[in-house]
CSV table of C-alpha atoms and ligand atoms in Angstrom, one decimal:
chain,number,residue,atom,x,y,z
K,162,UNK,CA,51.8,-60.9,50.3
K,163,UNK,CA,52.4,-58.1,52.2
K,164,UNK,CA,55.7,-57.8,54.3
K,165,UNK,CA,54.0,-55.4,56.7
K,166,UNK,CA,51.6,-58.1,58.1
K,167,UNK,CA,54.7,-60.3,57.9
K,168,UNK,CA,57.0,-57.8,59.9
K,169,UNK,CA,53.6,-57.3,62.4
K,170,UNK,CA,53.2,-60.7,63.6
K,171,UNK,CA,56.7,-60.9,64.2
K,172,UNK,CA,58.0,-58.5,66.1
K,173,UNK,CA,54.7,-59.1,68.3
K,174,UNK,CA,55.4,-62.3,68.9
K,175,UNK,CA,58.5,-61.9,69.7
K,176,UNK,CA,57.9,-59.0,72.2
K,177,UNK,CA,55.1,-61.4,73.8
K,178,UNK,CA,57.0,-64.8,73.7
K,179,UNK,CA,60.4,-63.5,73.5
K,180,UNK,CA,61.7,-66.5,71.3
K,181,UNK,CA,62.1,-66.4,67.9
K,182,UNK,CA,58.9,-68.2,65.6
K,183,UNK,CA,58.3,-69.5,62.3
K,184,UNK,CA,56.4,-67.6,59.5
K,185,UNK,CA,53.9,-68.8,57.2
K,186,UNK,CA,51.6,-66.8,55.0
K,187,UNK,CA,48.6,-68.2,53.9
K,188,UNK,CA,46.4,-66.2,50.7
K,189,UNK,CA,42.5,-66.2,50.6
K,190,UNK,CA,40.7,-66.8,47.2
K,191,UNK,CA,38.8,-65.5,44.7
K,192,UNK,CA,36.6,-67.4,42.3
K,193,UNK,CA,36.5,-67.0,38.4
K,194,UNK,CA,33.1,-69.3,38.4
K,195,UNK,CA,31.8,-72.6,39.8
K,196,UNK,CA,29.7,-71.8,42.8
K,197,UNK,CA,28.5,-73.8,44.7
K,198,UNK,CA,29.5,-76.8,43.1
K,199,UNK,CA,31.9,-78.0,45.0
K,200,UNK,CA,30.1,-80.0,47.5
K,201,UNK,CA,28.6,-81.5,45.0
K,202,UNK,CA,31.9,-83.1,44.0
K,203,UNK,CA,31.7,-80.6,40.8
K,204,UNK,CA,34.2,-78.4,39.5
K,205,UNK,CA,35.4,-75.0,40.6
K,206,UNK,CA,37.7,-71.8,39.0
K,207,UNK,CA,39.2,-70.3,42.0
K,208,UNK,CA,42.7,-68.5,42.1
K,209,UNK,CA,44.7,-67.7,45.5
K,210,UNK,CA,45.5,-63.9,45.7
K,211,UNK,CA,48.0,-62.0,47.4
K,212,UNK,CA,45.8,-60.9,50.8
K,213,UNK,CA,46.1,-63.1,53.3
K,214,UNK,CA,46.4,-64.3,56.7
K,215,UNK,CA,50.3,-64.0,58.3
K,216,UNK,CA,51.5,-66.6,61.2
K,217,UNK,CA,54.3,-66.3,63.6
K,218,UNK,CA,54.4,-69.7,65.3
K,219,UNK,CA,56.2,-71.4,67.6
K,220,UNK,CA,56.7,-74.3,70.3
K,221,UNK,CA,56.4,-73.5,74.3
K,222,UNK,CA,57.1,-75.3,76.8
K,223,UNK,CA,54.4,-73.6,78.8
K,224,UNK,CA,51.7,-75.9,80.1
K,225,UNK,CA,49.0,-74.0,77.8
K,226,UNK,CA,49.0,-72.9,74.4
K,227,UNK,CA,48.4,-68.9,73.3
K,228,UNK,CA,46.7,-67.6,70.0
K,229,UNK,CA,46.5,-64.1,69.6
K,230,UNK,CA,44.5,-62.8,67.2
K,231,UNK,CA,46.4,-59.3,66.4
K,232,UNK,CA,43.5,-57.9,64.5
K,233,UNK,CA,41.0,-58.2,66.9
K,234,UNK,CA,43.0,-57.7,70.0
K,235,UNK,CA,41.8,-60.9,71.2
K,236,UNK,CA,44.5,-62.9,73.1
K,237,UNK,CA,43.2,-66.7,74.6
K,238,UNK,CA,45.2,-69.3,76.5
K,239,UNK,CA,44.0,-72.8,75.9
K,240,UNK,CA,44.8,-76.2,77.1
K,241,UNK,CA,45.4,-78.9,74.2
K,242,UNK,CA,43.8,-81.7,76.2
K,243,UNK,CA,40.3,-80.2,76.7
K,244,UNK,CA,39.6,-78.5,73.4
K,245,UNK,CA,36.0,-77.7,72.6
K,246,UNK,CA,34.4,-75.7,70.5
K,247,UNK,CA,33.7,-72.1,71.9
K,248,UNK,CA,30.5,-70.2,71.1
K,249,UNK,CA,29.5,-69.5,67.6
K,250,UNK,CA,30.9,-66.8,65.5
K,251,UNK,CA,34.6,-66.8,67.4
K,252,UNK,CA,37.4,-66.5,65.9
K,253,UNK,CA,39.1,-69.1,67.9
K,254,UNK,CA,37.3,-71.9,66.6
K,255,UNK,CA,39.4,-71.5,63.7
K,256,UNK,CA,42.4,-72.5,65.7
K,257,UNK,CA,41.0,-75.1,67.7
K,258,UNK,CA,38.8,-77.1,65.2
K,259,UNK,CA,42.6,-77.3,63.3
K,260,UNK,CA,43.9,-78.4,66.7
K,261,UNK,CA,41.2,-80.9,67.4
K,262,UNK,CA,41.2,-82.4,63.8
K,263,UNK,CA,45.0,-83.0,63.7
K,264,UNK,CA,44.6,-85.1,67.3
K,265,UNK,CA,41.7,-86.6,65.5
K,266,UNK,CA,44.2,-88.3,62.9
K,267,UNK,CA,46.5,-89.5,65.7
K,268,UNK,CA,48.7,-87.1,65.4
K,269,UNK,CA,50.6,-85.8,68.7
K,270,UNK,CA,51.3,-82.4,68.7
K,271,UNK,CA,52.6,-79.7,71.8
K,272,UNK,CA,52.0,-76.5,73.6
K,273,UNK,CA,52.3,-73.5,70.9
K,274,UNK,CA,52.4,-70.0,70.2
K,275,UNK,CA,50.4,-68.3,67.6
K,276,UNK,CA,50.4,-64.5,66.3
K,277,UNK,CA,47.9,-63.8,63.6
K,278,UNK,CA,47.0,-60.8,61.2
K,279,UNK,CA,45.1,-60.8,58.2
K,280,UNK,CA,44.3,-57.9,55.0
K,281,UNK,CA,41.0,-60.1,53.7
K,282,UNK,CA,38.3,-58.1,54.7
K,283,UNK,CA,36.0,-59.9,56.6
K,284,UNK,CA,32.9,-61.2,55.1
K,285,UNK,CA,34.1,-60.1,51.3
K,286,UNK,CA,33.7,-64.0,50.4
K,287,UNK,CA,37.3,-64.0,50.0
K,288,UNK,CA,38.5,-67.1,52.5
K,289,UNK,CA,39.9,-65.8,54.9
K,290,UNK,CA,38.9,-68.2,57.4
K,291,UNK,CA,40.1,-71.3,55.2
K,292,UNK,CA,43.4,-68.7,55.1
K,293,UNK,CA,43.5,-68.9,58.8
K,294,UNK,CA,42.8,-72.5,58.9
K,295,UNK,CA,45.5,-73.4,56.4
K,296,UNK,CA,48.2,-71.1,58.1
K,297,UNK,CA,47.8,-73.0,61.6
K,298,UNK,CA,47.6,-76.4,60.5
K,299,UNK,CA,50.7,-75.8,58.3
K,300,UNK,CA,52.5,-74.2,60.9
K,301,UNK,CA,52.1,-77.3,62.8
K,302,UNK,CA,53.1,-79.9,60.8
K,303,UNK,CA,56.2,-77.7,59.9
K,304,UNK,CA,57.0,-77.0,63.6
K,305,UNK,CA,55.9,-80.9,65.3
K,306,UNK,CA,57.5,-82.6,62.4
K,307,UNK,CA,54.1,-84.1,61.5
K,308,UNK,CA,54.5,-85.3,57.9
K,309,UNK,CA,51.3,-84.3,56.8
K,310,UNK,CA,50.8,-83.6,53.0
K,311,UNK,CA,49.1,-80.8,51.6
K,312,UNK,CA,45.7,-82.6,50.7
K,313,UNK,CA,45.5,-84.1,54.2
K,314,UNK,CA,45.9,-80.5,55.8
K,315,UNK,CA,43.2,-79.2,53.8
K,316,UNK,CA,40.7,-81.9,54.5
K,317,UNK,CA,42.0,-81.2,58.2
K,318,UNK,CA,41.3,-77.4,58.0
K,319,UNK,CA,37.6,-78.3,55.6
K,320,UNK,CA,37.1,-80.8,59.0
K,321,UNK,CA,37.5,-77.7,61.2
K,322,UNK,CA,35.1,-75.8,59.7
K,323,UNK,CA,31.9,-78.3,59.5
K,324,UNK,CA,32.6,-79.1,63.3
K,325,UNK,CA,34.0,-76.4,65.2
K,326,UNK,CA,32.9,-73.8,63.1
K,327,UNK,CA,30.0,-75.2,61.9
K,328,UNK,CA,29.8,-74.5,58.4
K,329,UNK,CA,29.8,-77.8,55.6
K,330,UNK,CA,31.6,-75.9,53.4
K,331,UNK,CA,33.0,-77.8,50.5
K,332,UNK,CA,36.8,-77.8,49.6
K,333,UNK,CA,37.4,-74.8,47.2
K,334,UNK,CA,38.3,-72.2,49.5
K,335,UNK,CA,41.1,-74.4,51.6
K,336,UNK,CA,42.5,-76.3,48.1
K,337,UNK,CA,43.0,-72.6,46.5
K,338,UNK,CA,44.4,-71.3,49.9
K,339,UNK,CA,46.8,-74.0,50.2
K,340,UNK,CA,47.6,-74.9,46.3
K,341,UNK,CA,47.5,-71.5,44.5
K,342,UNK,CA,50.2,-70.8,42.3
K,343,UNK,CA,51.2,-67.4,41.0
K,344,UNK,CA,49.3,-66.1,37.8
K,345,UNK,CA,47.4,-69.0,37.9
K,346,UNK,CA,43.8,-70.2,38.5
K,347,UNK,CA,43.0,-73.6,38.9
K,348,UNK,CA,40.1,-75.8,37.4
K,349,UNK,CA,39.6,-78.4,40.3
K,350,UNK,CA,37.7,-81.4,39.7
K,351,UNK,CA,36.3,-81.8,43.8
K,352,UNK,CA,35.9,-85.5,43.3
K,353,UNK,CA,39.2,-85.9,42.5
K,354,UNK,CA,41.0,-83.6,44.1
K,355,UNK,CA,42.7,-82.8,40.8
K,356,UNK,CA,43.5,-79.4,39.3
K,357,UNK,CA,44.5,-78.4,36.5
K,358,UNK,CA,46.7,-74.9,36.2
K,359,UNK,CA,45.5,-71.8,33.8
K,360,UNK,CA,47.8,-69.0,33.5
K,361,UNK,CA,45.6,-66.3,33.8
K,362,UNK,CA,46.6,-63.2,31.4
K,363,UNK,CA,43.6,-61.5,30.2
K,364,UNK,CA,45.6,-58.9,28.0
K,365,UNK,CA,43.5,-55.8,28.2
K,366,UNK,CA,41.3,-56.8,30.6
K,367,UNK,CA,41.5,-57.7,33.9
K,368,UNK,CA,39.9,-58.9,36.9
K,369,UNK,CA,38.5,-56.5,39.5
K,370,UNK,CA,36.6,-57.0,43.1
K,371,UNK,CA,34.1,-55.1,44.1
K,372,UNK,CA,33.1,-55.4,48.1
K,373,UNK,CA,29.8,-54.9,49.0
K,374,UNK,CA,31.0,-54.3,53.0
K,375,UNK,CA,27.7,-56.2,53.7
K,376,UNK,CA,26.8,-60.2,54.9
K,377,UNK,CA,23.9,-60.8,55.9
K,378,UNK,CA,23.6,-62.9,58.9
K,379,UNK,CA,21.8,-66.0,58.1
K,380,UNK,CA,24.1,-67.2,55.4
K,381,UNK,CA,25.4,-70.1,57.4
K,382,UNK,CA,22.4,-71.5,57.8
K,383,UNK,CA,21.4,-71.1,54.5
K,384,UNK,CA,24.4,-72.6,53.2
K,385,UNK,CA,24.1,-75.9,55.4
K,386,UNK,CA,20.4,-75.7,54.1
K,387,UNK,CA,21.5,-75.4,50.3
K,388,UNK,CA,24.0,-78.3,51.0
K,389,UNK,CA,21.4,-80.5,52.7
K,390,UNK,CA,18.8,-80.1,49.5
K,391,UNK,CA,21.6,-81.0,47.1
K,392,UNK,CA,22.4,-83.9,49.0
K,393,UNK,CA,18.6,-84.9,49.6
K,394,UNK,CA,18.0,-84.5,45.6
K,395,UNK,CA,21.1,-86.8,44.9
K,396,UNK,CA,19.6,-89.3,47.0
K,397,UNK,CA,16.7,-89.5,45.4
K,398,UNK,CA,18.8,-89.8,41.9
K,399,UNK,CA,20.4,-92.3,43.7
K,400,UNK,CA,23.7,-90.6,42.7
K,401,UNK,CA,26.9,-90.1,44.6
K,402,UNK,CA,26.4,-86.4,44.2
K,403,UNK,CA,24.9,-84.1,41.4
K,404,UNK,CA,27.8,-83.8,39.5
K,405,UNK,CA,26.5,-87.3,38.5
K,406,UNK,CA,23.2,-85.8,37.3
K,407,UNK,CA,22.3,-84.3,34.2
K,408,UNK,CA,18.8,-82.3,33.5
K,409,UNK,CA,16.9,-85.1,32.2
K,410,UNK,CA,17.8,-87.0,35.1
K,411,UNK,CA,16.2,-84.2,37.2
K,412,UNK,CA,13.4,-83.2,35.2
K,413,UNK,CA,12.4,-87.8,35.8
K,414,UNK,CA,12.0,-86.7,40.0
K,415,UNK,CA,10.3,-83.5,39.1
K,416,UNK,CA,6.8,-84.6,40.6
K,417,UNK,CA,9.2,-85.4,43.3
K,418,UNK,CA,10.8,-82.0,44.3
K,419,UNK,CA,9.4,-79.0,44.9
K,420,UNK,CA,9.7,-76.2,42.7
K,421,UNK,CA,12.1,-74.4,44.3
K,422,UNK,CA,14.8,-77.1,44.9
K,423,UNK,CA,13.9,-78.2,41.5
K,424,UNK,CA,15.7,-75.1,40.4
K,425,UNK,CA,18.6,-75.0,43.2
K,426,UNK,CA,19.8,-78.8,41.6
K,427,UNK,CA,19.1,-77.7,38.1
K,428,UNK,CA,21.6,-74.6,39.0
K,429,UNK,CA,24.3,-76.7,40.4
K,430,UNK,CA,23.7,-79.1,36.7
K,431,UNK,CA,24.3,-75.8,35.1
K,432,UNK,CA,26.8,-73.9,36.9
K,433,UNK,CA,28.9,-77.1,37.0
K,434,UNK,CA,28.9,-76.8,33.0
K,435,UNK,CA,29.7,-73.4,33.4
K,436,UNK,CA,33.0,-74.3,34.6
K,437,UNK,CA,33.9,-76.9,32.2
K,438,UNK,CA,33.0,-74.2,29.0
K,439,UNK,CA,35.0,-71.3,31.3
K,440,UNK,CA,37.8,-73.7,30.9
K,441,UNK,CA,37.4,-73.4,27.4
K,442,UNK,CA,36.7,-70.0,26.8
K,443,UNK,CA,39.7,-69.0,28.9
K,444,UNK,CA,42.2,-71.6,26.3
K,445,UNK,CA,40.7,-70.2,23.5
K,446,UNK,CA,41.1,-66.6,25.1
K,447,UNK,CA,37.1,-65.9,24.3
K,448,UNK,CA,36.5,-63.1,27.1
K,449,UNK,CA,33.2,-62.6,25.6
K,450,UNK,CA,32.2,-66.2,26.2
K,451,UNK,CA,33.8,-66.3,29.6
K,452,UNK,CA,31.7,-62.8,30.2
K,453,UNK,CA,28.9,-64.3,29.3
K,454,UNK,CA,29.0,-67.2,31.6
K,455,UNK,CA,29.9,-65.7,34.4
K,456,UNK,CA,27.1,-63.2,34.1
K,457,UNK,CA,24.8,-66.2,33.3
K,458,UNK,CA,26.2,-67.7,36.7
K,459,UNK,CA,25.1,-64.9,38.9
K,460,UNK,CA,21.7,-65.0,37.2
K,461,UNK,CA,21.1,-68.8,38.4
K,462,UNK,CA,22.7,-67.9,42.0
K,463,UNK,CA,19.9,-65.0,42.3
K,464,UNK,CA,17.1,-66.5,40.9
K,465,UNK,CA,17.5,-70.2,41.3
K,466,UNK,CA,20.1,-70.9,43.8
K,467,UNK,CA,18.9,-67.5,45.8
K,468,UNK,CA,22.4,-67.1,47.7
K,469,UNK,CA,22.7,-63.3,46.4
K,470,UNK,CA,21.3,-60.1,48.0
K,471,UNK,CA,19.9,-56.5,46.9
K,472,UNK,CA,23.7,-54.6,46.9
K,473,UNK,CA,25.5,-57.6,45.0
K,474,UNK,CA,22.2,-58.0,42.5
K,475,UNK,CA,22.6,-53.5,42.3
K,476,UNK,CA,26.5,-54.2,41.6
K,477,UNK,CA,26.5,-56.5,38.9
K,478,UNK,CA,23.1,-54.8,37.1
K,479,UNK,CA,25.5,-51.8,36.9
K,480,UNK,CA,28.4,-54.1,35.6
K,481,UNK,CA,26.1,-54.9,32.7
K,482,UNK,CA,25.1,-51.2,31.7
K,483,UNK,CA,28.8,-51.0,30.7
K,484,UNK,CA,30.1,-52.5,27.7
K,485,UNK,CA,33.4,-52.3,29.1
K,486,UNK,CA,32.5,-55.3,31.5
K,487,UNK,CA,32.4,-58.5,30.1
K,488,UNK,CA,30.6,-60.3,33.2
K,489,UNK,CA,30.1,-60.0,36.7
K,490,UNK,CA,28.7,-61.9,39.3
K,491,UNK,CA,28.4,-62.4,43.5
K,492,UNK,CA,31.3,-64.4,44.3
K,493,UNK,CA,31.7,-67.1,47.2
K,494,UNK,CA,28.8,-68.3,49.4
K,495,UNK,CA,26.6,-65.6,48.9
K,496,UNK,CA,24.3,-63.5,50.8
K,497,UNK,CA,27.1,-60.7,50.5
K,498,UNK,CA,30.7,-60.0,50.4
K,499,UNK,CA,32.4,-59.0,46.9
K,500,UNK,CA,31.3,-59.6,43.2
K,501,UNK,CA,33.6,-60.4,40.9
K,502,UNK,CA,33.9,-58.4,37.5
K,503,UNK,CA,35.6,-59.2,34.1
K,504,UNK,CA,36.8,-55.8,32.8
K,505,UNK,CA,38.9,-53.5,30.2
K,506,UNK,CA,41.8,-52.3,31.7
K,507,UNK,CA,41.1,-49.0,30.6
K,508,UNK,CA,37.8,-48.3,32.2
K,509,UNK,CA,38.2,-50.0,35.3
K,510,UNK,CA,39.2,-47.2,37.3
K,511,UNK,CA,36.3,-44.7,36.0
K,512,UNK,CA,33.8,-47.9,36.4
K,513,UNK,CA,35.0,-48.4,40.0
K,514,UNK,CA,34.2,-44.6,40.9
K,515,UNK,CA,30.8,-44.8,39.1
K,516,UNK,CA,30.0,-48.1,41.0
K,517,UNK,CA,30.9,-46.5,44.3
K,518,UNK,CA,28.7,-43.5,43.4
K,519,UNK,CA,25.9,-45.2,42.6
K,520,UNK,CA,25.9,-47.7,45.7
K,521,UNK,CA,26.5,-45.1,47.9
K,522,UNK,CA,23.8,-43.1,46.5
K,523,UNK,CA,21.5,-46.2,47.1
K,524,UNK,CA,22.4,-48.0,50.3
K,525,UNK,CA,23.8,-45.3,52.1
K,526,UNK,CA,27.2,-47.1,52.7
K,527,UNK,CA,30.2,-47.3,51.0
K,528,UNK,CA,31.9,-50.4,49.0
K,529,UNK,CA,35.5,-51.7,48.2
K,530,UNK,CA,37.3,-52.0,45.1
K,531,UNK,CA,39.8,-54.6,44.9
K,532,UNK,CA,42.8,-55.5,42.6
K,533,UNK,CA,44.3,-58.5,42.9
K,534,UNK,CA,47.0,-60.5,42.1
K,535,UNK,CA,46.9,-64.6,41.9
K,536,UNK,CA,49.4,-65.4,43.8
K,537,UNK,CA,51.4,-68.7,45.5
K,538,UNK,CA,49.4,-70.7,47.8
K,539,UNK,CA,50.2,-71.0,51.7
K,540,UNK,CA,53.7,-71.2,52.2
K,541,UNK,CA,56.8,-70.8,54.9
K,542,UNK,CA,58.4,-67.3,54.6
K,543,UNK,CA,62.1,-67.3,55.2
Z,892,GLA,C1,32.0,-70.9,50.5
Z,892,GLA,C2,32.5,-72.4,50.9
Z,892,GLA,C3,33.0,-73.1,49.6
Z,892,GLA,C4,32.1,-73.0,48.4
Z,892,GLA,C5,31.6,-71.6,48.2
Z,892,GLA,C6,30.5,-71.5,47.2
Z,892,GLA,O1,33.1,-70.2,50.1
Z,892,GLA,O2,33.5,-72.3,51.9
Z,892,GLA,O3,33.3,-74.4,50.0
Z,892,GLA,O4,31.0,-73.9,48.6
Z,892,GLA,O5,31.1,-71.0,49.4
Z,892,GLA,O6,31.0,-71.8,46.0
């Protein structure tokens, strides 16, 4: 976490509201492997990290409520009574989706104050909007006294996104956001709601992000699209969801399906047992197995899930001309953002320069390189 942001969003908040506020920081994610599986009530690897989104909150006894948006700039007055969402693609729905689904659950809350600044890059897949999301609706309950637990505020900040955003996203990003715990990653069961913690010590390797600086814009759509076909091929199982399915099951409504969504549920089947063996590798500290895997997960989000894009495909074919990565793979909804790369300590500096090289020399534009640190999940800082 850094105590820049921290020390930002407070001393602006207090210039603009001149009272002091609460602090909460709340981490994005990254994901070891399980995409896309988690609306399908499968199982997901993710790990909170130590970029974030930083909020200095507060009461007012103003008749409006103020979120300002640091970053950006972007200052908006709204009133609590008459929330709706605002056009696509702004930042505020964030805030007022969590607004809106707290009064949703009967919960009263007042006029606040809200100061926000993140370090997730934008569109790197990292979370920050469940980040964003998690910090406000904590904030509130800490500030109006509103006894929610941690699980309800997440389904509150997952409710957020599917109606005021407008993505159906599943529950990975705002679980890891809000339950990460340092050094850890967590094997979440989504039907359950249960995770269970791995400390995550790779010895001489480590983990490593690499940002593409790209997201292509239809990958909303595509997502609620991806989402809808699962959920159409479960019905047709007559399953709850296709965690309950196994390939045999699938390959019975073949004549059904058409190719192509053949292939999308056969991924989720598959990258859903991904997960589970990860699990494994990782307790019997197999990094070879765990490269494997992930490697083999990208491969079914290009070719049969087709989420990826031309720089994250360029990325990880480059991760697997050097021995010294173990696996790598797009990571988060897809269609951009960063991939995700298991790699020797030792070479990941010299891999990081050749990998920027290269996809400079072929897209013209320059990426990110990322280390991170699994870190606590959101939490007040004192
Ligand atoms: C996005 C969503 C998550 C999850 C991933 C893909 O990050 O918000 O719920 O579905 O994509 O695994």
């Amino acid at each position: 976490m850094s105590a820049t942001l921290i020390n930002d969003v407070k001393t602006e908040f207090i210039n603009t509201f001149k009272t002091e506020p609460i602090l909460v920081f709340s981490p994005g994610r990254i994901n070891i492997i399980g995409e896309h599986t988690d609306y399908n009530d499968g199982f997901v690897f993710p790990a909170a990290v130590d970029k974030g989104i930083a909020a200095a909150i507060q009461k007012t006894d103003s008749d409006v409520s103020t979120a300002y948006a640091l970053d950006m700039d972007s200052k908006i007055e709204f009133n609590l009574n008459t929330l709706k969402p605002s056009k696509e693609g702004s930042w505020e729905n964030y805030v007022f989706g969590v607004v809106a689904e707290i009064q949703n659950k009967n919960k009263v809350i007042g006029n606040f104050n809200i100061v926000f600044k993140g370090d997730i890059p934008s569109g790197s897949g990292m979370s920050s909007s469940a980040a964003l999301e998690n910090s406000v609706v904590f904030g509130l309950n800490e500030l109006f006294g509103l006894g929610l637990s941690k699980e309800d505020m997440i389904f509150i900040s997952q409710k957020a996104e599917h109606n005021y955003v407008g993505v159906k996203c599943g529950i990975m990003d705002q679980y890891a956001s809000m339950f990460g715990i340092k050094n850890n990653a967590l094997l979440l069961d989504c039907r359950s709601i249960e995770a269970k913690p791995y400390e995550i010590d790779f010895k001489d390797h480590q983990l490593m992000l690499i940002n593409t600086n790209v997201k292509h814009s239809l990958s909303d759509s595509a997502y609620n699209d991806r989402r809808s076909v699962c959920e159409n091929i479960s019905e047709l199982l007559d399953i709850k969801a296709l965690r309950d399915a196994t390939e045999v099951d699938l390959q019975k409504i073949a004549n059904k399906i058409t190719p192509e969504n053949y292939q999308k549920a056969l991924f989720v089947i598959q990258e859903n047992k991904r997960a589970l063996k990860a699990s494994k590798a990782i307790e019997d500290n197999n990094l070879e197995t765990l490269g494997s895997l992930i490697y083999a997960s990208h491969n079914g989000l290009q070719h049969q899930y087709k989420v990826s894009c031309d720089e994250l495909d360029f990325l990880v074919g480059l991760a697997k001309t050097n021995k010294h990565v173990l696996g790598a793979r797009m990571m988060g909804g897809g269609f951009g953002g960063c991939t995700i790369n298991l790699i020797a300590k030792t070479e990941a500096k010299s891999f990081a320069d050749f990998a920027s090289d290269e996809y400079k020399n072929r897209f013209d534009k320059a990426c990110s390189v990322y280390f991170i640190e699994l870190s606590q999940g959101t939490h007040l800082v004192e």
